Structures are given as structure tokens and as C-alpha cells.
Amino acid sequence: MAKTVGVIGGMGPMATLDFYRKIIKNTKADSDQGHIHVLIDSNPKIPDRTAFILGKGESPLDEIVASAVRLQAAGCDLLAMPCNTAHYFYDDIVEHIGIPLINMVEEVAGHVSACYGKAAKIGLLATIGTYEAGVYEKYFKKYDIDIIVPDDTGKREVFSAIYGVKNGAGDVPVDGVCDVVNSLVQNGVDGIVLGCTELPLLVEKFPSGIRYIDATEILALKVIQMSC
Amino acid sequence: MAKTVGVIGGMGPMATLDFYRKIIKNTKADSDQGHIHVLIDSNPKIPDRTAFILGKGESPLDEIVASAVRLQAAGCDLLAMPCNTAHYFYDDIVEHIGIPLINMVEEVAGHVSACYGKAAKIGLLATIGTYEAGVYEKYFKKYDIDIIVPDDTGKREVFSAIYGVKNGAGDVPVDGVCDVVNSLVQNGVDGIVLGCTELPLLVEKFPSGIRYIDATEILALKVIQMSC
């Protein structure tokens, strides 16, 4: 039977919008009725994830759990969370719910391993929180995938672009991120993970001819697969 | 206190996505936390509205009410329904809920009256269901707004474009709708209501230099105003 998918959203709203769009676009449906039942909780009460990881803000865990519990109570059969940094709290979240929460970062690790083989060398664009907490390293080490991260200046450039989207800044400058991408390519990476859900909103302006691995898209495809 | 807004969605999913985008884009926020708490129920179980109005399908009322009740139970303070044709059921829906449901069509009528004055002459692009049920006439007559609708061939052209979006047809042809728009303009309309939430997804391809009144955008602005 078709399942109802809950989305722990709002981290940020534009990223949730992009995720919902990717679910719709990738669903084979020829009518309104052919789509997936999706319940999206775009919850702005969730505090900033990176701020907490850096010891500069309150924990987002309670509000993430509140969203998860709300979605479960509303009848969702499984959950997805289109925010990479929030996956730092994954193990704590699942303790509070009785339905599966798809692990986006684990899905990306599986995808990378399947597509690029073991011992792949993958660049990671992410928030400072995701870098500092080693969110990707935790799941990628199972597959012996080598993660290449930018230097501190590069990390700040990526972070600045991400928060440009969150800040509603309009035309976000990405020159710094483009430099980071070129530097990762020079480093010999096989592909680059867009490891923050704001990044797909900017990727059209990144250098072309490089294999970008879109975590949001991978999560959307998994949602569609699991919803049937 | 900030309110949680529930969205009775999925009619269709792309239209719900456009509505959510318009809420986000029009919200003055410089962080994830500055946005509105929105809970979206994208419910594909809601049967086709027009089919029912034409006596060719089951009533969507029960499933629309199920979404409304689910959103109320999940903590929403007010509701919005980005589907014009579904407003045929407005009076029946509100009987089942204890929170306000913004009436999009009434909001459009108020907007048109405020912007174009009494006795305005407005073209209407909508589904066959909305035309047949007189959804717009019901609310526009209060303001003495004269609604001009296309002829039967024109109505079918508009309907075909709308269902092109719903069918996920990709590049939906709009030549027929453009003819309808030009014909309405020749008829002397002051503006044209995009009275179906799929139409804003196509409006960029409609003739320019005409004042389009986007019901989805008006609803998004009302949501933002009422959520504070």
C-alpha cells in the first residue's frame, strides 16, 4: 500500500522546496492522484545546526524531534530530513520515533560506493557544522571512501554561499565556491558531493564538466522507492 | 504569536510547490528561523474536482476534509487551500473544522475590487469545473465585478493546458490559451485572473503587456499577513 512520507523541513525552507520539487519531478505520475502522499513540516523553530555544533547556539534536537513526532502522529509511515548537518543528530532522533527515518548521508555513501567503487576519492561541499562534526566521514568510512574537504578559507567560502541562500540574499556570489570546486578537481576527486541542501540551488553557477552528487536528489529518489 | 499555517495541498503537487515557493519568496526573513511555520499536506487521495462537478467522478470533499482535520490536529492555527476549483466545497469544508480556512477566491475578489474598482471587467482563466460551478461568480457578484469567460472552445484550451501540467507533460503547449487571452483583451477586460493554481506555472509563456491577477500569489500574501 502507498505510504505517507513525512518531511522534517525548514532547514532551510528553500532547500525543503527543492526537495519537494525533486520528489514531484521524479515521480512517474500522469495525474494529481498518481503522486506520493507527502506531509511537509517546514518548521522555523529549529535552531541553527552549525551554530550548535560550534558551541554557539542552542540544540536543534528538541524541535527536530517535535517535527518528527508531529509527522508520525499525523499518519506518516516514514520520514526524510533534507538537511545534511541535521544528520549529526540522526541517532538521537530515531530514538524518539517508531517509524523509519531515511538516513540521507548513508544513502549518499551507498550511492557513491555503487557508482564510483570502493576507495573512491570524493570532494565534499558542506556547512562548517557538517565538516566539524564529521557527519560524512562517519558514514563514508564504512565504504573506504576518501573524503577531500576544502581548506579553512574554502570552507568559509562554501558556508558563505550556503548562508547567502538562507539569508534570502537573492543573487548569491559563488566565485569562492567555484575556486573551491576547481581546487578539489585539481586534487583528483572523482566527484563532488553537494552535502548541504542549499547547494543544489546554486549548482548551475558552479564549474561544469564535473560530476556533482546531489544528496537532495538521492534522498528524493529513495523516498519514491520506499513510498510504494 | 506566530501561527502555524496548514496547506491543503496536492491539487496538484506542482501548484502546491508554487504556492509554498510564493510564501517563502514573499516572507521577509534573513535566516531559516525567520520564516513561517508551514505544514503542507500534499494529498493525492483527493479525487479530481472538475470530474465530480461534471458528474463524472467521486466527491473530493471527504479527502479534503481529512486533510483539513489532519492539519488542525497537527497544530495548525489556520488553513489555506491552493486550488481554485476546490473552493466550490468551501462552505462544506469549514463546517468540519474549528480553525479559519482562508477563502482564496474571496481574497481575489477583494483584491480585484481594491485594485480595479467596482464594476471592473475581469477575464477568468480556470478549469471547466470552476467555470461550470460558478466558483468565481459567487464571490465576485458582491463587488459587481463583471467576469468575462472564454467560449466553450476557449475553455477547453485552458483546461487542456492546466491538465498538461497535472499530467507532467513537460513542455505544455499554450497557443490555444494565448488565443483565449488575446480574445479576452479584445473584449476589453481590465485584467485576467489566473483562476487555477496550475496557470502561474505557464504564465511566462502567455502574451505580455496584460495584467494577470495571480490567485496563488494573493493567497500566499494573505497567509503571510495572517501568520504574524
Coordinates of C-alpha atoms in Angstrom, one line a residue:
Chain A
M1 CA 0.0 0.0 0.0
A2 CA 1.2 3.5 -0.8
K3 CA 2.9 5.1 2.2
T4 CA 2.7 8.6 3.5
V5 CA 6.1 10.3 3.7
G6 CA 6.8 12.9 6.3
V7 CA 9.4 15.6 5.7
I8 CA 11.2 17.2 8.6
G9 CA 11.7 20.6 6.8
G10 CA 12.5 24.2 7.1
M11 CA 16.3 23.6 7.2
G12 CA 16.1 25.8 5.2
P13 CA 12.7 26.5 3.5
M14 CA 14.2 26.9 0.0
A15 CA 16.0 23.6 0.4
T16 CA 12.8 21.9 1.5
L17 CA 11.1 23.4 -1.5
D18 CA 13.9 21.9 -3.8
F19 CA 13.5 18.5 -2.1
Y20 CA 9.7 18.5 -2.6
R21 CA 10.2 19.6 -6.3
K22 CA 12.6 16.7 -6.8
I23 CA 10.1 14.2 -5.3
I24 CA 7.4 15.5 -7.7
K25 CA 9.6 15.7 -10.8
N26 CA 11.0 12.1 -10.3
T27 CA 7.6 10.5 -9.6
K28 CA 6.0 8.8 -12.6
A29 CA 2.5 10.2 -12.4
D30 CA 0.1 11.4 -15.1
S31 CA -2.4 13.0 -12.8
D32 CA -2.6 14.6 -9.3
Q33 CA -3.7 11.3 -8.0
G34 CA -0.6 9.5 -9.2
H35 CA 1.7 11.3 -6.8
I36 CA 3.0 10.4 -3.4
H37 CA 1.3 11.5 -0.2
V38 CA 3.8 13.9 1.4
L39 CA 3.4 15.8 4.6
I40 CA 5.9 18.5 5.0
D41 CA 6.6 20.2 8.3
S42 CA 8.5 23.4 7.4
N43 CA 9.5 24.3 11.0
P44 CA 11.4 27.5 11.5
K45 CA 11.6 26.9 15.3
I46 CA 14.5 24.5 14.7
P47 CA 17.7 26.4 15.8
D48 CA 20.7 26.6 13.5
R49 CA 22.6 23.3 13.4
T50 CA 26.0 24.6 12.7
A51 CA 25.8 27.2 15.5
F52 CA 25.1 24.5 18.0
I53 CA 27.9 22.2 16.7
L54 CA 30.3 25.1 17.1
G55 CA 29.1 25.7 20.6
K56 CA 27.4 29.0 19.7
G57 CA 23.7 28.2 20.0
E58 CA 21.0 26.0 21.4
S59 CA 20.5 22.5 20.4
P60 CA 18.1 21.9 17.5
L61 CA 17.3 18.3 18.6
D62 CA 14.1 19.0 20.6
E63 CA 12.5 20.9 17.7
I64 CA 13.6 18.3 15.1
V65 CA 12.1 15.6 17.3
A66 CA 8.9 17.7 17.8
S67 CA 8.6 17.8 14.0
A68 CA 9.3 14.1 13.7
V69 CA 6.7 13.2 16.4
R70 CA 4.2 15.5 14.8
L71 CA 4.6 13.9 11.4
Q72 CA 4.3 10.4 12.9
A73 CA 1.2 11.4 14.8
A74 CA -0.3 12.8 11.6
G75 CA 0.0 9.4 10.0
C76 CA 3.3 9.3 8.2
D77 CA 4.8 5.9 7.6
L78 CA 8.4 7.0 7.1
L79 CA 10.4 10.2 7.4
A80 CA 13.0 12.1 5.4
M81 CA 15.1 15.1 6.6
P82 CA 16.5 17.3 3.8
C83 CA 19.3 18.8 5.9
N84 CA 22.8 17.3 5.9
T85 CA 24.0 19.0 9.0
A86 CA 20.9 17.8 11.0
H87 CA 22.1 14.2 10.3
Y88 CA 24.6 14.8 13.1
F89 CA 21.6 14.2 15.4
Y90 CA 20.3 11.2 13.5
D91 CA 20.8 8.6 16.2
D92 CA 19.2 10.8 18.8
I93 CA 16.2 11.5 16.6
V94 CA 15.4 7.9 15.8
E95 CA 15.2 7.0 19.5
H96 CA 12.1 9.2 19.7
I97 CA 10.1 7.8 16.8
G98 CA 8.5 4.5 15.8
I99 CA 8.8 4.9 12.1
P100 CA 11.9 4.8 9.8
L101 CA 13.8 8.0 9.2
I102 CA 15.8 7.6 5.9
N103 CA 19.4 8.5 6.6
M104 CA 20.3 10.8 3.7
V105 CA 24.1 10.7 4.3
E106 CA 24.1 6.9 4.5
E107 CA 22.2 6.8 1.2
V108 CA 24.8 9.1 -0.4
A109 CA 27.5 6.9 0.8
G110 CA 25.8 3.8 -0.7
H111 CA 25.3 5.7 -3.9
V112 CA 28.9 6.9 -4.2
S113 CA 30.2 3.4 -3.4
A114 CA 27.9 1.9 -6.1
C115 CA 28.8 4.4 -8.7
Y116 CA 32.4 5.1 -8.0
G117 CA 33.6 1.9 -6.4
K118 CA 35.4 1.4 -3.1
A119 CA 38.3 3.7 -2.4
A120 CA 36.7 6.5 -4.4
K121 CA 38.0 10.0 -3.8
I122 CA 35.2 12.4 -3.3
G123 CA 35.1 16.1 -2.6
L124 CA 32.7 17.4 -0.1
L125 CA 30.9 20.8 -0.1
A126 CA 29.1 21.3 3.2
T127 CA 28.4 23.6 6.1
I128 CA 31.1 24.2 8.8
G129 CA 28.9 22.2 11.1
T130 CA 28.9 19.2 8.8
Y131 CA 32.7 19.4 8.4
E132 CA 33.4 19.9 12.1
A133 CA 31.1 17.1 13.2
G134 CA 32.4 14.7 10.6
V135 CA 28.9 13.8 9.5
Y136 CA 30.0 12.4 6.2
E137 CA 33.2 10.8 7.5
K138 CA 31.0 8.7 9.9
Y139 CA 29.1 7.0 7.0
F140 CA 31.7 7.1 4.3
K141 CA 34.4 5.3 6.3
K142 CA 32.3 2.1 6.0
Y143 CA 32.9 2.1 2.3
D144 CA 36.6 3.2 2.5
I145 CA 35.6 6.4 0.6
D146 CA 38.2 9.0 0.8
I147 CA 36.7 12.4 1.6
I148 CA 38.6 15.5 0.4
V149 CA 37.5 18.7 2.2
P150 CA 38.5 22.3 1.3
D151 CA 41.0 24.2 3.4
D152 CA 39.6 26.6 6.1
T153 CA 39.3 29.5 3.6
G154 CA 37.5 27.3 1.2
K155 CA 35.1 26.0 3.9
R156 CA 34.3 29.6 4.8
E157 CA 33.5 30.4 1.1
V158 CA 31.2 27.4 0.9
F159 CA 29.5 28.4 4.1
S160 CA 29.1 31.9 3.0
A161 CA 27.3 30.8 -0.2
I162 CA 25.0 28.5 1.7
Y163 CA 24.0 31.2 4.2
G164 CA 23.5 33.6 1.3
V165 CA 20.7 31.3 0.2
K166 CA 19.4 31.1 3.8
N167 CA 19.6 34.8 4.2
G168 CA 17.4 35.3 1.1
A169 CA 20.2 37.4 -0.4
G170 CA 19.0 36.9 -4.0
D171 CA 21.8 36.6 -6.4
V172 CA 24.4 34.8 -4.2
P173 CA 28.0 35.2 -5.3
V174 CA 29.7 31.8 -5.9
D175 CA 33.1 32.8 -7.1
G176 CA 34.7 31.5 -3.9
V177 CA 32.9 28.2 -4.2
C178 CA 34.0 27.9 -7.8
D179 CA 37.6 28.2 -6.7
V180 CA 37.0 25.5 -4.1
V181 CA 35.5 23.2 -6.8
N182 CA 38.5 23.8 -9.1
S183 CA 40.9 23.1 -6.3
L184 CA 39.1 19.8 -5.4
V185 CA 39.3 18.8 -9.1
Q186 CA 43.0 19.5 -9.1
N187 CA 43.2 17.3 -6.1
G188 CA 41.9 14.4 -8.3
V189 CA 38.4 13.8 -6.9
D190 CA 36.1 11.5 -8.8
G191 CA 33.1 13.6 -7.9
I192 CA 31.9 16.3 -5.5
V193 CA 29.1 15.8 -3.0
L194 CA 26.7 18.7 -2.7
G195 CA 26.5 17.9 1.1
C196 CA 24.2 20.7 2.1
T197 CA 20.7 21.0 0.7
E198 CA 21.1 24.7 -0.2
L199 CA 23.9 23.9 -2.6
P200 CA 21.7 22.4 -5.4
L201 CA 20.1 25.8 -5.6
L202 CA 23.4 27.2 -6.6
V203 CA 25.0 24.4 -8.6
E204 CA 24.0 25.8 -12.0
K205 CA 26.6 28.5 -11.4
F206 CA 29.4 26.1 -10.4
P207 CA 32.0 25.0 -12.9
S208 CA 30.6 22.5 -15.5
G209 CA 32.1 19.2 -16.6
I210 CA 32.4 17.9 -13.0
R211 CA 30.3 15.1 -11.5
Y212 CA 28.2 16.6 -8.7
I213 CA 26.5 14.2 -6.4
D214 CA 23.3 15.8 -5.2
A215 CA 22.3 14.5 -1.8
T216 CA 18.8 16.0 -2.0
E217 CA 18.1 14.2 -5.3
I218 CA 19.4 10.9 -3.8
L219 CA 17.1 11.3 -0.9
A220 CA 14.1 12.2 -3.1
L221 CA 14.7 9.0 -5.2
K222 CA 14.9 6.9 -2.0
V223 CA 11.7 8.4 -0.8
I224 CA 9.9 7.5 -4.0
Q225 CA 11.3 4.0 -3.9
M226 CA 10.2 3.5 -0.3
S227 CA 6.8 5.0 -0.7
C228 CA 5.4 2.3 -3.0
Chain B
M1 CA 2.4 34.9 18.5
A2 CA 3.5 33.4 15.2
K3 CA 0.9 31.0 13.8
T4 CA 1.3 27.6 12.1
V5 CA -0.2 27.6 8.6
G6 CA -1.7 24.4 7.2
V7 CA -1.8 23.8 3.5
I8 CA -4.4 21.5 2.0
G9 CA -2.3 20.6 -1.0
G10 CA -1.7 18.2 -3.8
M11 CA -4.3 19.8 -6.1
G12 CA -1.9 19.4 -7.9
P13 CA 1.5 18.9 -6.4
M14 CA 3.2 21.4 -8.8
A15 CA 0.7 24.0 -7.8
T16 CA 1.3 23.4 -4.1
L17 CA 5.0 23.7 -4.8
D18 CA 4.4 27.1 -6.5
F19 CA 2.3 28.2 -3.5
Y20 CA 5.0 27.2 -1.0
R21 CA 7.6 29.0 -3.1
K22 CA 5.5 32.2 -3.1
I23 CA 5.1 32.0 0.7
I24 CA 8.9 31.7 1.1
K25 CA 9.8 34.3 -1.5
N26 CA 7.4 36.9 -0.1
T27 CA 8.4 36.4 3.6
K28 CA 10.9 38.9 4.9
A29 CA 13.4 36.6 6.6
D30 CA 17.1 36.7 6.8
S31 CA 17.5 33.2 8.3
D32 CA 15.8 29.8 8.4
Q33 CA 14.3 30.9 11.7
G34 CA 12.6 34.0 10.2
H35 CA 10.2 32.0 8.1
I36 CA 6.6 30.9 8.7
H37 CA 5.8 27.6 10.2
V38 CA 4.0 25.8 7.4
L39 CA 2.6 22.3 7.4
I40 CA 1.8 21.0 3.9
D41 CA -0.4 18.0 3.3
S42 CA 0.1 17.1 -0.3
N43 CA -2.7 14.5 -0.5
P44 CA -3.0 12.6 -3.8
K45 CA -6.1 10.8 -2.5
I46 CA -8.3 13.8 -3.2
P47 CA -10.3 12.9 -6.3
D48 CA -10.4 15.3 -9.3
R49 CA -12.6 18.3 -8.6
T50 CA -13.8 19.1 -12.1
A51 CA -14.7 15.4 -12.8
F52 CA -17.0 15.5 -9.8
I53 CA -18.6 18.8 -10.7
L54 CA -19.3 17.5 -14.2
G55 CA -20.9 14.4 -12.6
K56 CA -18.1 12.1 -13.8
G57 CA -16.3 11.1 -10.6
E58 CA -16.5 10.8 -6.9
S59 CA -16.6 13.7 -4.5
P60 CA -13.3 15.1 -3.3
L61 CA -15.0 16.5 -0.1
D62 CA -14.2 13.7 2.3
E63 CA -10.5 13.7 1.5
I64 CA -10.2 17.5 1.5
V65 CA -11.8 17.4 4.9
A66 CA -9.5 14.6 6.0
S67 CA -6.5 16.8 5.1
A68 CA -8.0 19.8 6.9
V69 CA -8.7 17.8 10.0
R70 CA -5.3 16.2 10.0
L71 CA -3.6 19.7 9.7
Q72 CA -5.8 21.1 12.5
A73 CA -4.9 18.1 14.7
A74 CA -1.2 18.6 14.0
G75 CA -1.4 22.1 15.5
C76 CA -2.2 24.4 12.6
D77 CA -3.9 27.7 13.5
L78 CA -5.2 28.5 10.1
L79 CA -5.6 26.8 6.7
A80 CA -5.1 27.7 3.1
M81 CA -6.1 25.6 0.0
P82 CA -4.2 26.4 -3.2
C83 CA -6.9 25.0 -5.6
N84 CA -9.5 27.3 -7.0
T85 CA -11.9 24.5 -8.1
A86 CA -11.8 23.0 -4.6
H87 CA -13.3 26.3 -3.3
Y88 CA -16.6 25.0 -4.7
F89 CA -16.6 22.9 -1.5
Y90 CA -15.6 25.8 0.8
D91 CA -18.8 26.1 2.8
D92 CA -18.9 22.3 3.4
I93 CA -15.2 22.1 4.5
V94 CA -15.4 24.8 7.1
E95 CA -18.3 23.0 8.8
H96 CA -15.8 20.3 9.8
I97 CA -13.0 22.4 11.2
G98 CA -12.5 24.8 14.1
I99 CA -9.8 27.0 12.6
P100 CA -10.1 29.5 9.8
L101 CA -9.7 28.4 6.2
I102 CA -8.7 31.4 4.1
N103 CA -11.0 31.7 1.1
M104 CA -8.7 32.3 -1.8
V105 CA -11.5 33.3 -4.3
E106 CA -12.9 35.8 -1.8
E107 CA -9.4 37.2 -1.4
V108 CA -9.0 37.6 -5.1
A109 CA -12.4 39.3 -5.3
G110 CA -11.4 41.8 -2.6
H111 CA -8.0 42.4 -4.4
V112 CA -9.7 43.0 -7.7
S113 CA -12.2 45.3 -6.2
A114 CA -9.5 47.3 -4.4
C115 CA -7.2 47.5 -7.4
Y116 CA -9.6 47.8 -10.3
G117 CA -12.6 49.5 -8.6
K118 CA -16.3 48.4 -8.6
A119 CA -17.7 47.4 -11.9
A120 CA -14.4 46.1 -13.1
K121 CA -14.4 43.8 -16.1
I122 CA -12.2 40.8 -15.5
G123 CA -11.3 37.8 -17.6
L124 CA -11.2 34.4 -16.0
L125 CA -8.9 31.5 -16.9
A126 CA -9.9 28.4 -14.9
T127 CA -10.9 24.8 -15.1
I128 CA -14.1 23.6 -16.6
G129 CA -15.2 22.7 -13.0
T130 CA -14.6 26.3 -11.8
Y131 CA -16.5 27.7 -14.8
E132 CA -19.4 25.3 -14.5
A133 CA -19.8 25.7 -10.8
G134 CA -19.6 29.5 -11.0
V135 CA -17.0 29.5 -8.2
Y136 CA -15.8 33.0 -9.1
E137 CA -19.2 34.4 -9.9
K138 CA -20.4 33.6 -6.4
Y139 CA -17.8 35.8 -4.7
F140 CA -17.3 38.5 -7.5
K141 CA -21.0 39.4 -7.6
K142 CA -20.7 41.0 -4.2
Y143 CA -18.4 43.6 -5.7
D144 CA -20.3 44.0 -9.0
I145 CA -17.3 42.7 -10.8
D146 CA -18.1 41.6 -14.3
I147 CA -16.5 38.2 -15.2
I148 CA -15.8 37.5 -18.8
V149 CA -15.2 33.8 -19.6
P150 CA -13.9 32.3 -22.8
D151 CA -16.3 30.5 -25.2
D152 CA -16.5 26.7 -25.0
T153 CA -13.6 26.1 -27.3
G154 CA -11.5 28.6 -25.3
K155 CA -12.5 26.9 -22.0
R156 CA -11.3 23.6 -23.4
E157 CA -8.0 25.1 -24.5
V158 CA -7.4 26.5 -20.9
F159 CA -8.4 23.1 -19.4
S160 CA -6.1 21.3 -21.8
A161 CA -3.1 23.4 -20.7
I162 CA -3.9 23.0 -17.0
Y163 CA -4.2 19.2 -17.3
G164 CA -0.9 19.3 -19.3
V165 CA 0.8 20.5 -16.1
K166 CA -1.1 17.9 -14.0
N167 CA -0.2 15.2 -16.4
G168 CA 3.5 16.0 -16.1
A169 CA 3.6 16.5 -19.9
G170 CA 6.8 18.7 -19.7
D171 CA 6.6 21.5 -22.2
V172 CA 2.9 22.2 -22.3
P173 CA 1.7 23.9 -25.4
V174 CA -0.2 27.2 -24.7
D175 CA -1.0 28.5 -28.1
G176 CA -4.7 28.0 -27.5
V177 CA -4.6 29.8 -24.2
C178 CA -2.7 32.7 -25.8
D179 CA -5.6 33.0 -28.3
V180 CA -8.0 33.0 -25.4
V181 CA -6.0 35.7 -23.6
N182 CA -5.9 37.9 -26.8
S183 CA -9.7 37.4 -27.2
L184 CA -10.4 38.5 -23.6
V185 CA -8.2 41.6 -24.2
Q186 CA -10.2 42.4 -27.3
N187 CA -13.2 42.1 -25.2
G188 CA -11.9 45.0 -23.1
V189 CA -11.0 43.3 -19.8
D190 CA -9.1 45.3 -17.2
G191 CA -7.1 42.2 -16.1
I192 CA -7.2 38.4 -16.3
V193 CA -7.4 36.2 -13.2
L194 CA -5.2 33.1 -13.2
G195 CA -8.1 31.2 -11.5
C196 CA -6.4 27.8 -11.4
T197 CA -3.2 27.2 -9.4
E198 CA -1.6 25.4 -12.4
L199 CA -1.7 28.6 -14.5
P200 CA 1.0 30.6 -12.8
L201 CA 3.3 27.7 -13.9
L202 CA 2.6 28.6 -17.5
V203 CA 2.0 32.4 -17.4
E204 CA 5.5 33.2 -18.6
K205 CA 4.5 31.9 -22.0
F206 CA 1.3 33.9 -22.1
P207 CA 1.1 37.2 -24.0
S208 CA 2.9 40.0 -22.2
G209 CA 1.6 43.5 -21.5
I210 CA -1.5 42.2 -19.8
R211 CA -2.3 42.5 -16.1
Y212 CA -2.5 38.9 -14.8
I213 CA -4.0 38.5 -11.3
D214 CA -2.3 35.5 -9.7
A215 CA -4.7 33.9 -7.2
T216 CA -1.9 31.8 -5.8
E217 CA 0.2 34.9 -5.0
I218 CA -2.7 36.7 -3.4
L219 CA -3.3 33.6 -1.2
A220 CA 0.4 33.5 -0.3
L221 CA 0.4 37.2 0.7
K222 CA -2.7 36.7 2.8
V223 CA -1.1 33.7 4.6
I224 CA 1.9 35.8 5.4
Q225 CA -0.2 38.6 6.7
M226 CA -2.4 36.3 8.9
S227 CA 0.5 34.3 10.2
C228 CA 2.0 37.1 12.3

